[in-house]
Amino acid sequence: MTPYEKLLAEAEGRPFAAIVGWPVEHSRSPLLHGFWLRQHHVAGHYGRLPVEPKRAALEELVAFLRRTPNARGCNLTLPHKIDIMPLLDRIDPIGQRIGAVNTVVKQPDGALEGRNSDGFGFIATLRYNAPDWRAGAGPVVVLGAGGAARAIVASLVDAGVPELRLLNRTRSKAIDLGVAFTPADGRRIAIERWDERADALKGATLLVNATSLGMKGQPPLEIDLTHLPHTAAVCDIVYIPLETALLAAARSRGNRCIDGLGMLLHQGRPGFEAWFGVKVDASPEQRRAVAADLGV
Ligand code: NAP
């Protein structure tokens, strides 16, 4: 049985979506979406599709989505978020700006639209966990310039942050990101030196770790928080472990802390709503289920 046949058999004729990646076995997306399907009594299915990182394999995926009436779309994880784009019929504006998509939605006319919901997930968890944080209140520091940082920087610019300070080990990548996302209205994206990250925290209202530092198996993020105002929120998008050394240090000095699991849960909402037509929200029960499965 091919992975496509397996997915169709599991779907049993119901509308369905799936997480597409290589590898894809580790993904918690089926758990996340399965929770919403059960919670809202939706007659639908969300499965897994291992798709090799080859153009022909992605073309096969796209052909499958097009010809299968009950296929509503998919999520994309590594390494497909960029390579899928030229095979789709259109990309939403935020996906175009970020240059990567994590969601494909089959439109009523059959067209396949690529979208990016990582920035939505980031802002949603920020608003949920730090409701009194105001985008316009002051500078925000973002560490990292990879795929996740691109989505986060775009979402913070769109939210109205007046000054973004961007730091990355490879400075040229931060400069590229700054050039791509500096708004035309005079607000600044300042590229600071990675080695001077402690100084960059002065006056910040929010610190975001969008690097992979602190993730299980990776070195910790070393940063001196002395200059970070105690009123600032600290968000680490790493979610294994949930309480990274950064969050533990920030929490111990009284900063509001936001872990990476909320972003993971919230980024799934727009896709689910588009595929299955039901509005959903992240809940403590869903969070507990995913955290337990992750062992965090
Ligand atoms: P990525 O594109 O590979 O970017 C990795 C980033 O980490 C780059 O900025 C890289 O800097 C930096 N980095 C890696 N090792 C470093 C080191 N030793 N010292 C300093 N900087 C280092 O990865 P990504 O997709 O953006 O993901 C980043 C992290 O976010 C991962 O842990 C991922 O699991 C997590 N994530 C979480 C969510 C969520 O929903 N919570 C969503 C997406 C990603 P260089 O440019 O110098 O290499």
XYZ file of C-alpha atoms and ligand atoms in Angstrom:
344
model
C 0.000 0.000 0.000
C 1.448 3.416 -0.923
C 1.268 6.292 1.589
C -1.446 7.840 -0.607
C -3.523 4.636 -0.555
C -3.039 4.414 3.202
C -4.215 7.998 3.692
C -7.285 7.415 1.504
C -8.134 4.224 3.420
C -7.854 6.066 6.760
C -10.000 8.932 5.491
C -12.850 6.506 4.649
C -14.383 8.925 2.172
C -14.335 11.897 4.570
C -12.719 15.245 3.757
C -9.078 15.123 4.765
C -5.768 16.953 5.079
C -2.309 15.739 6.095
C 1.104 16.792 7.241
C 3.638 16.382 4.430
C 7.336 16.084 5.197
C 10.453 13.934 5.036
C 10.631 12.507 7.635
C 7.096 12.981 8.910
C 6.668 10.278 11.557
C 7.725 12.621 14.384
C 5.132 15.293 13.545
C 2.528 16.121 16.192
C 0.228 17.760 13.632
C -2.081 14.692 13.406
C -2.502 14.833 17.194
C -3.151 18.577 17.099
C -5.729 18.435 14.323
C -7.187 15.134 15.540
C -7.959 16.911 18.823
C -9.979 19.593 17.003
C -11.730 17.034 14.769
C -12.966 15.179 17.876
C -13.649 18.327 19.905
C -15.888 19.770 17.193
C -17.338 16.461 15.979
C -16.062 17.108 12.476
C -16.436 14.204 10.058
C -12.941 14.577 8.669
C -9.457 13.098 8.849
C -5.914 14.431 9.252
C -3.070 12.041 8.405
C 0.596 11.877 7.466
C 2.226 11.777 4.059
C 5.927 11.027 3.741
C 7.042 12.810 0.570
C 10.647 12.640 -0.566
C 12.555 15.874 -1.197
C 12.452 15.465 -4.983
C 10.612 17.562 -7.541
C 8.849 14.469 -8.950
C 7.600 13.493 -5.481
C 6.204 16.996 -4.880
C 4.554 16.933 -8.314
C 2.941 13.626 -7.383
C 1.628 15.205 -4.163
C 0.169 18.182 -6.004
C -1.459 15.922 -8.623
C -2.952 13.811 -5.816
C -4.402 16.884 -4.077
C -5.871 18.117 -7.366
C -7.526 14.876 -8.485
C -8.825 13.644 -5.104
C -12.230 15.213 -4.415
C -12.049 14.881 -0.611
C -8.493 16.217 -0.337
C -8.802 19.666 1.274
C -5.082 20.467 1.434
C -2.081 19.829 3.634
C 0.508 21.227 5.997
C 4.153 21.247 4.991
C 7.146 20.735 7.189
C 10.844 20.335 6.424
C 12.137 20.235 3.741
C 9.212 21.234 1.506
C 8.155 24.722 2.630
C 9.940 26.506 -0.226
C 10.164 23.889 -2.990
C 6.396 23.372 -3.138
C 5.734 27.028 -3.989
C 6.231 26.992 -7.785
C 3.912 23.985 -8.089
C 0.930 25.769 -6.500
C -1.588 27.978 -8.295
C -1.171 30.933 -5.985
C 0.542 32.021 -2.786
C -1.129 34.336 -0.286
C 0.568 37.717 0.338
C 2.177 36.713 3.641
C 3.546 33.481 2.141
C 4.999 35.538 -0.715
C 6.687 37.938 1.689
C 8.117 35.195 3.867
C 9.117 33.092 0.867
C 7.835 29.854 2.378
C 4.452 28.184 2.980
C 3.355 25.726 5.645
C -0.258 25.269 4.557
C -1.963 24.383 1.264
C -5.684 24.997 0.895
C -7.718 23.654 -2.027
C -10.093 26.422 -3.002
C -13.697 25.865 -4.140
C -12.536 26.337 -7.752
C -9.927 23.589 -7.275
C -6.960 25.977 -7.173
C -4.223 25.152 -4.668
C -3.254 28.131 -2.503
C -0.088 28.213 -0.391
C -0.204 30.115 2.901
C 2.065 30.712 5.859
C 0.536 30.623 9.347
C 3.706 30.677 11.497
C 3.456 34.439 12.072
C -0.237 34.095 12.916
C 0.647 31.383 15.440
C 3.360 33.526 16.987
C 1.179 36.630 17.397
C -1.767 34.560 18.647
C 0.253 32.946 21.442
C 1.825 36.295 22.306
C -1.586 37.978 22.596
C -2.964 35.046 24.575
C -0.101 34.868 27.074
C 0.786 38.547 27.326
C -2.528 40.323 26.687
C -1.199 43.633 27.972
C 1.815 43.636 25.618
C 1.397 46.446 23.080
C 3.180 46.250 19.742
C 3.582 50.022 19.617
C 5.057 50.354 23.109
C 8.747 49.971 22.279
C 11.611 47.990 20.768
C 11.498 44.232 20.240
C 14.577 41.995 20.067
C 14.529 38.939 17.800
C 17.360 36.402 17.888
C 17.726 34.334 14.716
C 17.295 34.801 10.981
C 16.120 31.370 9.828
C 12.718 30.331 8.515
C 10.857 30.854 11.786
C 12.496 34.257 12.360
C 11.340 35.441 8.909
C 7.711 34.715 9.791
C 8.062 36.268 13.242
C 9.731 39.438 11.980
C 7.040 39.850 9.308
C 4.286 39.423 11.895
C 5.883 41.901 14.327
C 6.301 44.498 11.577
C 2.654 43.989 10.600
C 1.618 44.288 14.250
C 3.178 47.789 14.330
C 6.399 47.343 16.331
C 8.228 50.701 16.073
C 11.775 49.295 16.272
C 13.014 45.757 15.717
C 16.497 44.726 16.784
C 17.627 41.681 14.897
C 20.631 39.559 15.828
C 21.929 36.416 14.218
C 25.163 34.446 14.463
C 25.546 34.799 10.688
C 25.121 38.553 10.422
C 24.628 38.594 6.637
C 21.402 36.603 7.047
C 20.075 39.153 9.541
C 20.944 41.952 7.116
C 19.077 40.168 4.289
C 16.068 39.706 6.541
C 16.172 43.333 7.635
C 16.295 44.522 4.031
C 13.390 42.279 3.070
C 11.093 43.311 5.912
C 11.864 46.954 6.697
C 8.545 48.760 6.257
C 8.278 51.789 3.995
C 6.881 53.987 6.783
C 10.173 54.855 8.475
C 10.147 52.233 11.222
C 13.524 50.582 11.767
C 14.959 47.119 11.719
C 18.360 47.512 13.376
C 20.909 44.758 12.827
C 22.922 44.347 16.010
C 25.992 42.188 16.566
C 25.429 38.686 17.941
C 28.239 39.205 20.454
C 26.515 42.335 21.760
C 23.176 40.697 22.400
C 23.160 41.601 26.108
C 23.287 45.333 25.226
C 20.551 45.008 22.625
C 18.067 44.194 25.398
C 18.045 47.749 26.817
C 14.510 49.143 26.835
C 13.007 46.134 25.019
C 9.351 45.230 25.536
C 9.797 41.713 24.143
C 12.662 39.273 23.566
C 12.119 36.408 21.134
C 14.442 33.450 20.707
C 13.848 32.253 17.138
C 17.107 30.308 16.920
C 17.348 26.583 17.555
C 19.613 27.232 20.564
C 18.156 25.700 23.708
C 16.410 22.915 21.823
C 17.055 19.375 23.049
C 20.355 18.270 21.538
C 21.459 21.849 20.769
C 23.693 24.127 22.855
C 21.876 26.472 25.265
C 21.282 30.101 24.361
C 23.786 32.092 26.360
C 22.545 35.589 27.020
C 22.935 37.959 29.944
C 19.498 39.359 30.786
C 20.724 42.105 33.128
C 19.670 44.938 30.780
C 16.266 43.477 29.910
C 13.480 45.449 31.626
C 11.576 43.320 34.134
C 8.363 44.347 32.385
C 9.445 42.755 29.094
C 7.880 39.524 27.858
C 10.219 36.706 26.797
C 9.187 34.228 24.146
C 11.179 31.119 23.249
C 9.821 29.350 20.182
C 11.767 26.197 21.036
C 9.260 23.732 22.532
C 11.453 20.739 23.409
C 11.990 21.360 26.294
C 9.098 23.655 27.160
C 11.045 25.452 29.874
C 14.317 26.348 28.183
C 17.234 27.782 30.136
C 16.309 31.194 28.676
C 12.757 30.992 30.008
C 13.926 29.686 33.377
C 16.351 32.601 33.724
C 13.743 35.135 32.591
C 11.076 33.699 34.891
C 13.394 33.819 37.893
C 13.846 37.595 37.433
C 10.116 38.203 37.007
C 9.708 38.495 33.231
C 6.532 37.165 31.631
C 7.457 33.955 29.783
C 5.896 32.360 26.705
C 7.009 28.924 25.541
C 7.033 27.580 21.990
C 4.126 25.181 22.256
C 1.481 27.883 21.939
C 2.871 28.989 18.573
C 2.779 25.380 17.380
C -0.866 24.984 18.395
C -2.080 28.340 17.077
C -0.336 28.033 13.692
C -2.610 25.073 12.966
C -5.823 27.070 13.320
C -6.055 28.824 9.922
C -5.498 25.581 8.009
C -8.069 23.651 10.019
C -10.638 26.403 9.582
C -10.049 26.561 5.813
C -10.157 22.777 5.285
C -13.025 21.823 7.564
C -15.010 25.067 7.861
C -14.982 25.142 11.667
C -13.447 27.895 13.798
C -11.074 26.518 16.422
C -8.886 27.746 19.244
C -5.965 26.331 21.168
C -7.080 25.056 24.580
C -5.344 23.907 27.770
C -6.617 20.341 27.131
C -5.127 20.265 23.640
C -1.894 21.733 24.984
C -1.706 19.041 27.664
C -2.295 16.294 25.083
C 0.450 17.559 22.762
C 2.872 18.252 25.621
C 2.327 14.739 27.007
C 3.001 13.234 23.594
C 6.159 15.310 23.238
C 7.216 14.201 26.707
C 7.701 17.823 27.839
P 16.560 27.433 10.736
O 15.933 28.062 9.535
O 17.486 26.276 10.563
O 17.320 28.590 11.559
C 18.103 28.277 12.677
C 18.506 29.551 13.397
O 19.238 29.197 14.589
C 19.432 30.455 12.574
O 19.204 31.790 12.899
C 20.820 29.996 13.067
O 21.821 30.970 12.910
C 20.540 29.794 14.535
N 21.534 28.915 15.151
C 21.637 27.577 15.014
N 22.685 27.113 15.720
C 23.266 28.198 16.314
C 24.388 28.386 17.175
N 25.141 27.342 17.569
N 24.664 29.645 17.603
C 23.925 30.689 17.213
N 22.845 30.577 16.399
C 22.510 29.348 15.952
O 15.455 26.894 11.743
P 13.945 27.449 11.954
O 13.021 26.684 11.107
O 13.966 28.925 11.842
O 13.665 26.973 13.459
C 14.368 27.533 14.558
C 13.846 26.912 15.851
O 12.483 27.252 16.024
C 13.885 25.382 15.885
O 14.249 24.985 17.185
C 12.457 24.968 15.598
O 12.114 23.743 16.207
C 11.695 26.107 16.255
N 10.389 26.366 15.650
C 9.311 26.409 16.476
C 8.075 26.674 15.934
C 6.881 26.705 16.845
O 5.754 26.631 16.347
N 7.089 26.844 18.134
C 7.915 26.922 14.561
C 9.047 26.899 13.757
C 10.301 26.615 14.311
P 22.741 30.974 11.566
O 21.945 31.692 10.525
O 23.968 31.683 11.985
O 22.989 29.526 11.212
